[in-house]
C-alpha cells in the first residue's frame, strides 16, 4: 500500500489541512513529523470550522490513527486545549492518538525566549508565530531539551529544566521562568497526556509491515525549510520530504509525495517574497482569498505564483504530484501573471545568500484570466478553458502533473484530475 505525503511548497498556508482532511478518511494512519503549534491547518468538517495546530488532521475521521512523531515540537498546554476541542465534537482520541515519548517540549522558557527576541533588535526579527518553535528546536540540538518522557517523572523533569535554565540564564536578562515555577504545571499536564505516550516509530514500523495506508501531513512549506528555505527567514524544522525519515525515526521512502501550492502565493512574517504585490491587486487577492493567518490572525502578504521557485522545491522534495488550491480565488482577474524567473538570474537554483535572494526581480508571463465562479466545479473538464490553460502552463513549467485541484475550503471542494489532460 503506498505511503503518501502532503507537503507545502510555498511559505505555508497552502491548504494542506483541507487536503489532508479530504483524503485521510481513506488512510489508516495520519502522521505529523515536524513543526508544532506554529502550524494552523483550517478544516471544515461536520460541526463547522476547526483550526488544528499540533494534532494531525486525521483526528477528524474516527477510523484514522494519529501519530505525533518525534520530529515535532509540542506545547503541552496548547495540545490539551486542542484535544478538548476535538473531543468536544464527539471524536474520542483514546487509542487513536499517539505522542512520541521523544517529542520536544516547549516550556515557558522557550516562549519567553521567542517573544523577547522578536521584541528586540529589528535585525534579529523573523516575524515568528511566537510559539517558542526556534528555542525549542535549538535546545533539542544543544542537548538541553525537555522531552515528553521527562514530563512523566519529577526527577527527570527537574534535571532537564535545570539544565536548560543553567545554559539559557545568560540569554534571558534575568526574566527566565525558574525551574520550580515550570515544574508543577508540566508534571500535571504530563499526567494528563500519559495515556497517549508511545514509541511512535515502532508503531509506524508495525503499521508499514502490515501494509497500512499511511499519510504524512507536512506543516509550513518548503520555502520555510530551515536549510533550503529563505534562511534566516525560515522556521526551525525540515519541511520537505527529506524531513520525513528523520522526523519519524524510520529510514523510509515515501512513494507518493503531493506538493501543495496555492494558485497564487502568500507569506506571513518577514523575509523576501519576489512575486509579492504591494498594491491593490495584492489587496484583492487577500480579500478574495481570506488571507489572514490561521494561528496569529496576521494579514498574509500576497502575490503571484512563483513557478521558478516551485520548480526548484519540487526537485529537492521529490514531488510526484502537485495539488493546486484556491484556484477559485483567481476568478474575476482579467489577466494573471505567473513568475517564470528573475532578471539576470541564470542558475537553476535559488541563491543561498539572503541579500541576493532579497534583490531578485521577478519576470512574469501573462496569462488570460476567467470570469466564471468555479467554486462548484468538480471535474477538470468543467473548468473554463483559461483555467485549464493556467493549470497546463504550471505543470509544463514545473514538470510535475497537477493531480488535485481545490476550488473551495469545504471538504468536498476538491477533485482528482486522474491524469486527465487539461485540454
Ligand atoms: P494550511 O496551513 O496549509 O493547512 O492552510 P491554512 O488553513 O493556514 O490556510 C488555507 C486557507 O484557505 C484556509 O482558510 C482554508 O479554509 C482555505 N482554503 C483551502 N483550500 C481552499 C480553496 O481551494 N479555495 C478557497 N477559497 N479556500 C481554500
Ligand atoms: P502552516 O502549517 C505560514 C512562519 C512564521 C515566520 C516563520 C518562523 O499553517 O502552513 P516560527 O514560529 O515557525 O519560528 O516562525 O515561519 N510560519 C508559518 N507561516 N504557515 C505556517 O504553518 C507557519 N509556521 C511558521 O510566520 O515567518
Ligand atoms: Mg496554516
mmCIF file with all atom_site columns, C-alpha atoms in Angstrom, residues 312-395:
data_model
loop_
_atom_site.group_PDB
_atom_site.id
_atom_site.type_symbol
_atom_site.label_atom_id
_atom_site.label_alt_id
_atom_site.label_comp_id
_atom_site.label_asym_id
_atom_site.label_entity_id
_atom_site.label_seq_id
_atom_site.pdbx_PDB_ins_code
_atom_site.Cartn_x
_atom_site.Cartn_y
_atom_site.Cartn_z
_atom_site.occupancy
_atom_site.B_iso_or_equiv
_atom_site.pdbx_formal_charge
_atom_site.auth_seq_id
_atom_site.auth_comp_id
_atom_site.auth_asym_id
_atom_site.auth_atom_id
_atom_site.pdbx_PDB_model_num
ATOM 1  C CA . UNK A 1 312 ? 13.143  24.249 -7.557  1.00 0.00 ? 312 UNK A CA 1
ATOM 2  C CA . UNK A 1 313 ? 11.347  22.984 -4.452  1.00 0.00 ? 313 UNK A CA 1
ATOM 3  C CA . UNK A 1 314 ? 9.630   20.204 -6.409  1.00 0.00 ? 314 UNK A CA 1
ATOM 4  C CA . UNK A 1 315 ? 13.063  18.935 -7.413  1.00 0.00 ? 315 UNK A CA 1
ATOM 5  C CA . UNK A 1 316 ? 14.547  18.973 -3.934  1.00 0.00 ? 316 UNK A CA 1
ATOM 6  C CA . UNK A 1 317 ? 11.449  17.457 -2.340  1.00 0.00 ? 317 UNK A CA 1
ATOM 7  C CA . UNK A 1 318 ? 10.873  14.690 -4.888  1.00 0.00 ? 318 UNK A CA 1
ATOM 8  C CA . UNK A 1 319 ? 7.309   15.877 -5.553  1.00 0.00 ? 319 UNK A CA 1
ATOM 9  C CA . UNK A 1 320 ? 5.379   13.349 -7.646  1.00 0.00 ? 320 UNK A CA 1
ATOM 10 C CA . UNK A 1 321 ? 2.105   15.319 -7.899  1.00 0.00 ? 321 UNK A CA 1
ATOM 11 C CA . UNK A 1 322 ? 1.015   18.896 -7.454  1.00 0.00 ? 322 UNK A CA 1
ATOM 12 C CA . UNK A 1 323 ? -2.166  19.868 -5.657  1.00 0.00 ? 323 UNK A CA 1
ATOM 13 C CA . UNK A 1 324 ? -3.337  23.338 -6.616  1.00 0.00 ? 324 UNK A CA 1
ATOM 14 C CA . UNK A 1 325 ? -5.597  25.037 -4.082  1.00 0.00 ? 325 UNK A CA 1
ATOM 15 C CA . UNK A 1 326 ? -7.624  28.251 -4.165  1.00 0.00 ? 326 UNK A CA 1
ATOM 16 C CA . UNK A 1 327 ? -7.993  28.260 -7.930  1.00 0.00 ? 327 UNK A CA 1
ATOM 17 C CA . UNK A 1 328 ? -11.464 29.743 -7.268  1.00 0.00 ? 328 UNK A CA 1
ATOM 18 C CA . UNK A 1 329 ? -9.824  32.869 -5.813  1.00 0.00 ? 329 UNK A CA 1
ATOM 19 C CA . UNK A 1 330 ? -8.398  33.788 -9.229  1.00 0.00 ? 330 UNK A CA 1
ATOM 20 C CA . UNK A 1 331 ? -11.875 34.059 -10.809 1.00 0.00 ? 331 UNK A CA 1
ATOM 21 C CA . UNK A 1 332 ? -12.523 37.611 -11.963 1.00 0.00 ? 332 UNK A CA 1
ATOM 22 C CA . UNK A 1 333 ? -8.939  38.661 -12.675 1.00 0.00 ? 333 UNK A CA 1
ATOM 23 C CA . UNK A 1 334 ? -8.725  39.734 -16.327 1.00 0.00 ? 334 UNK A CA 1
ATOM 24 C CA . UNK A 1 335 ? -5.036  38.911 -16.652 1.00 0.00 ? 335 UNK A CA 1
ATOM 25 C CA . UNK A 1 336 ? -2.980  36.632 -14.446 1.00 0.00 ? 336 UNK A CA 1
ATOM 26 C CA . UNK A 1 337 ? 0.763   36.762 -14.007 1.00 0.00 ? 337 UNK A CA 1
ATOM 27 C CA . UNK A 1 338 ? 2.991   33.808 -13.231 1.00 0.00 ? 338 UNK A CA 1
ATOM 28 C CA . UNK A 1 339 ? 6.613   34.247 -12.141 1.00 0.00 ? 339 UNK A CA 1
ATOM 29 C CA . UNK A 1 340 ? 8.901   32.391 -14.538 1.00 0.00 ? 340 UNK A CA 1
ATOM 30 C CA . UNK A 1 341 ? 12.350  33.605 -13.464 1.00 0.00 ? 341 UNK A CA 1
ATOM 31 C CA . UNK A 1 342 ? 14.304  36.581 -12.182 1.00 0.00 ? 342 UNK A CA 1
ATOM 32 C CA . UNK A 1 343 ? 16.148  39.307 -14.058 1.00 0.00 ? 343 UNK A CA 1
ATOM 33 C CA . UNK A 1 344 ? 19.775  38.343 -14.623 1.00 0.00 ? 344 UNK A CA 1
ATOM 34 C CA . UNK A 1 345 ? 19.426  35.053 -12.723 1.00 0.00 ? 345 UNK A CA 1
ATOM 35 C CA . UNK A 1 346 ? 20.533  32.151 -14.874 1.00 0.00 ? 346 UNK A CA 1
ATOM 36 C CA . UNK A 1 347 ? 21.302  29.497 -12.215 1.00 0.00 ? 347 UNK A CA 1
ATOM 37 C CA . UNK A 1 348 ? 18.725  26.694 -11.939 1.00 0.00 ? 348 UNK A CA 1
ATOM 38 C CA . UNK A 1 349 ? 18.521  27.040 -8.153  1.00 0.00 ? 349 UNK A CA 1
ATOM 39 C CA . UNK A 1 350 ? 17.803  29.842 -5.701  1.00 0.00 ? 350 UNK A CA 1
ATOM 40 C CA . UNK A 1 351 ? 20.541  31.953 -4.076  1.00 0.00 ? 351 UNK A CA 1
ATOM 41 C CA . UNK A 1 352 ? 21.723  30.845 -0.631  1.00 0.00 ? 352 UNK A CA 1
ATOM 42 C CA . UNK A 1 353 ? 22.742  34.446 0.112   1.00 0.00 ? 353 UNK A CA 1
ATOM 43 C CA . UNK A 1 354 ? 19.702  36.212 1.571   1.00 0.00 ? 354 UNK A CA 1
ATOM 44 C CA . UNK A 1 355 ? 20.855  39.589 0.227   1.00 0.00 ? 355 UNK A CA 1
ATOM 45 C CA . UNK A 1 356 ? 20.912  38.175 -3.284  1.00 0.00 ? 356 UNK A CA 1
ATOM 46 C CA . UNK A 1 357 ? 17.553  36.483 -2.731  1.00 0.00 ? 357 UNK A CA 1
ATOM 47 C CA . UNK A 1 358 ? 16.030  39.731 -1.478  1.00 0.00 ? 358 UNK A CA 1
ATOM 48 C CA . UNK A 1 359 ? 17.296  41.543 -4.581  1.00 0.00 ? 359 UNK A CA 1
ATOM 49 C CA . UNK A 1 360 ? 15.632  39.136 -7.046  1.00 0.00 ? 360 UNK A CA 1
ATOM 50 C CA . UNK A 1 361 ? 13.336  40.923 -9.505  1.00 0.00 ? 361 UNK A CA 1
ATOM 51 C CA . UNK A 1 362 ? 10.798  38.530 -10.957 1.00 0.00 ? 362 UNK A CA 1
ATOM 52 C CA . UNK A 1 363 ? 9.992   38.166 -14.628 1.00 0.00 ? 363 UNK A CA 1
ATOM 53 C CA . UNK A 1 364 ? 6.404   37.263 -15.457 1.00 0.00 ? 364 UNK A CA 1
ATOM 54 C CA . UNK A 1 365 ? 4.413   35.551 -18.134 1.00 0.00 ? 365 UNK A CA 1
ATOM 55 C CA . UNK A 1 366 ? 0.926   36.944 -18.590 1.00 0.00 ? 366 UNK A CA 1
ATOM 56 C CA . UNK A 1 367 ? -1.968  34.510 -18.988 1.00 0.00 ? 367 UNK A CA 1
ATOM 57 C CA . UNK A 1 368 ? -5.634  35.319 -19.637 1.00 0.00 ? 368 UNK A CA 1
ATOM 58 C CA . UNK A 1 369 ? -7.990  35.019 -16.666 1.00 0.00 ? 369 UNK A CA 1
ATOM 59 C CA . UNK A 1 370 ? -11.583 33.810 -16.421 1.00 0.00 ? 370 UNK A CA 1
ATOM 60 C CA . UNK A 1 371 ? -14.739 35.355 -15.016 1.00 0.00 ? 371 UNK A CA 1
ATOM 61 C CA . UNK A 1 372 ? -16.779 32.300 -14.046 1.00 0.00 ? 372 UNK A CA 1
ATOM 62 C CA . UNK A 1 373 ? -17.317 31.251 -10.436 1.00 0.00 ? 373 UNK A CA 1
ATOM 63 C CA . UNK A 1 374 ? -15.677 27.807 -10.310 1.00 0.00 ? 374 UNK A CA 1
ATOM 64 C CA . UNK A 1 375 ? -16.344 27.006 -6.667  1.00 0.00 ? 375 UNK A CA 1
ATOM 65 C CA . UNK A 1 376 ? -18.942 24.367 -7.546  1.00 0.00 ? 376 UNK A CA 1
ATOM 66 C CA . UNK A 1 377 ? -16.864 22.724 -10.286 1.00 0.00 ? 377 UNK A CA 1
ATOM 67 C CA . UNK A 1 378 ? -15.995 19.097 -9.579  1.00 0.00 ? 378 UNK A CA 1
ATOM 68 C CA . UNK A 1 379 ? -14.134 17.906 -12.645 1.00 0.00 ? 379 UNK A CA 1
ATOM 69 C CA . UNK A 1 380 ? -11.306 19.364 -14.719 1.00 0.00 ? 380 UNK A CA 1
ATOM 70 C CA . UNK A 1 381 ? -13.289 19.282 -17.949 1.00 0.00 ? 381 UNK A CA 1
ATOM 71 C CA . UNK A 1 382 ? -15.878 21.672 -16.432 1.00 0.00 ? 382 UNK A CA 1
ATOM 72 C CA . UNK A 1 383 ? -13.314 24.366 -15.686 1.00 0.00 ? 383 UNK A CA 1
ATOM 73 C CA . UNK A 1 384 ? -13.213 27.394 -18.026 1.00 0.00 ? 384 UNK A CA 1
ATOM 74 C CA . UNK A 1 385 ? -10.723 26.963 -20.877 1.00 0.00 ? 385 UNK A CA 1
ATOM 75 C CA . UNK A 1 386 ? -8.433  29.671 -19.460 1.00 0.00 ? 386 UNK A CA 1
ATOM 76 C CA . UNK A 1 387 ? -8.332  27.951 -16.062 1.00 0.00 ? 387 UNK A CA 1
ATOM 77 C CA . UNK A 1 388 ? -7.332  24.704 -17.766 1.00 0.00 ? 388 UNK A CA 1
ATOM 78 C CA . UNK A 1 389 ? -4.683  26.564 -19.749 1.00 0.00 ? 389 UNK A CA 1
ATOM 79 C CA . UNK A 1 390 ? -3.373  28.069 -16.491 1.00 0.00 ? 390 UNK A CA 1
ATOM 80 C CA . UNK A 1 391 ? -3.026  24.604 -14.942 1.00 0.00 ? 391 UNK A CA 1
ATOM 81 C CA . UNK A 1 392 ? -1.393  23.258 -18.081 1.00 0.00 ? 392 UNK A CA 1
ATOM 82 C CA . UNK A 1 393 ? 1.148   26.090 -18.080 1.00 0.00 ? 393 UNK A CA 1
ATOM 83 C CA . UNK A 1 394 ? 2.015   25.390 -14.432 1.00 0.00 ? 394 UNK A CA 1
ATOM 84 C CA . UNK A 1 395 ? 2.520   21.680 -14.902 1.00 0.00 ? 395 UNK A CA 1
#
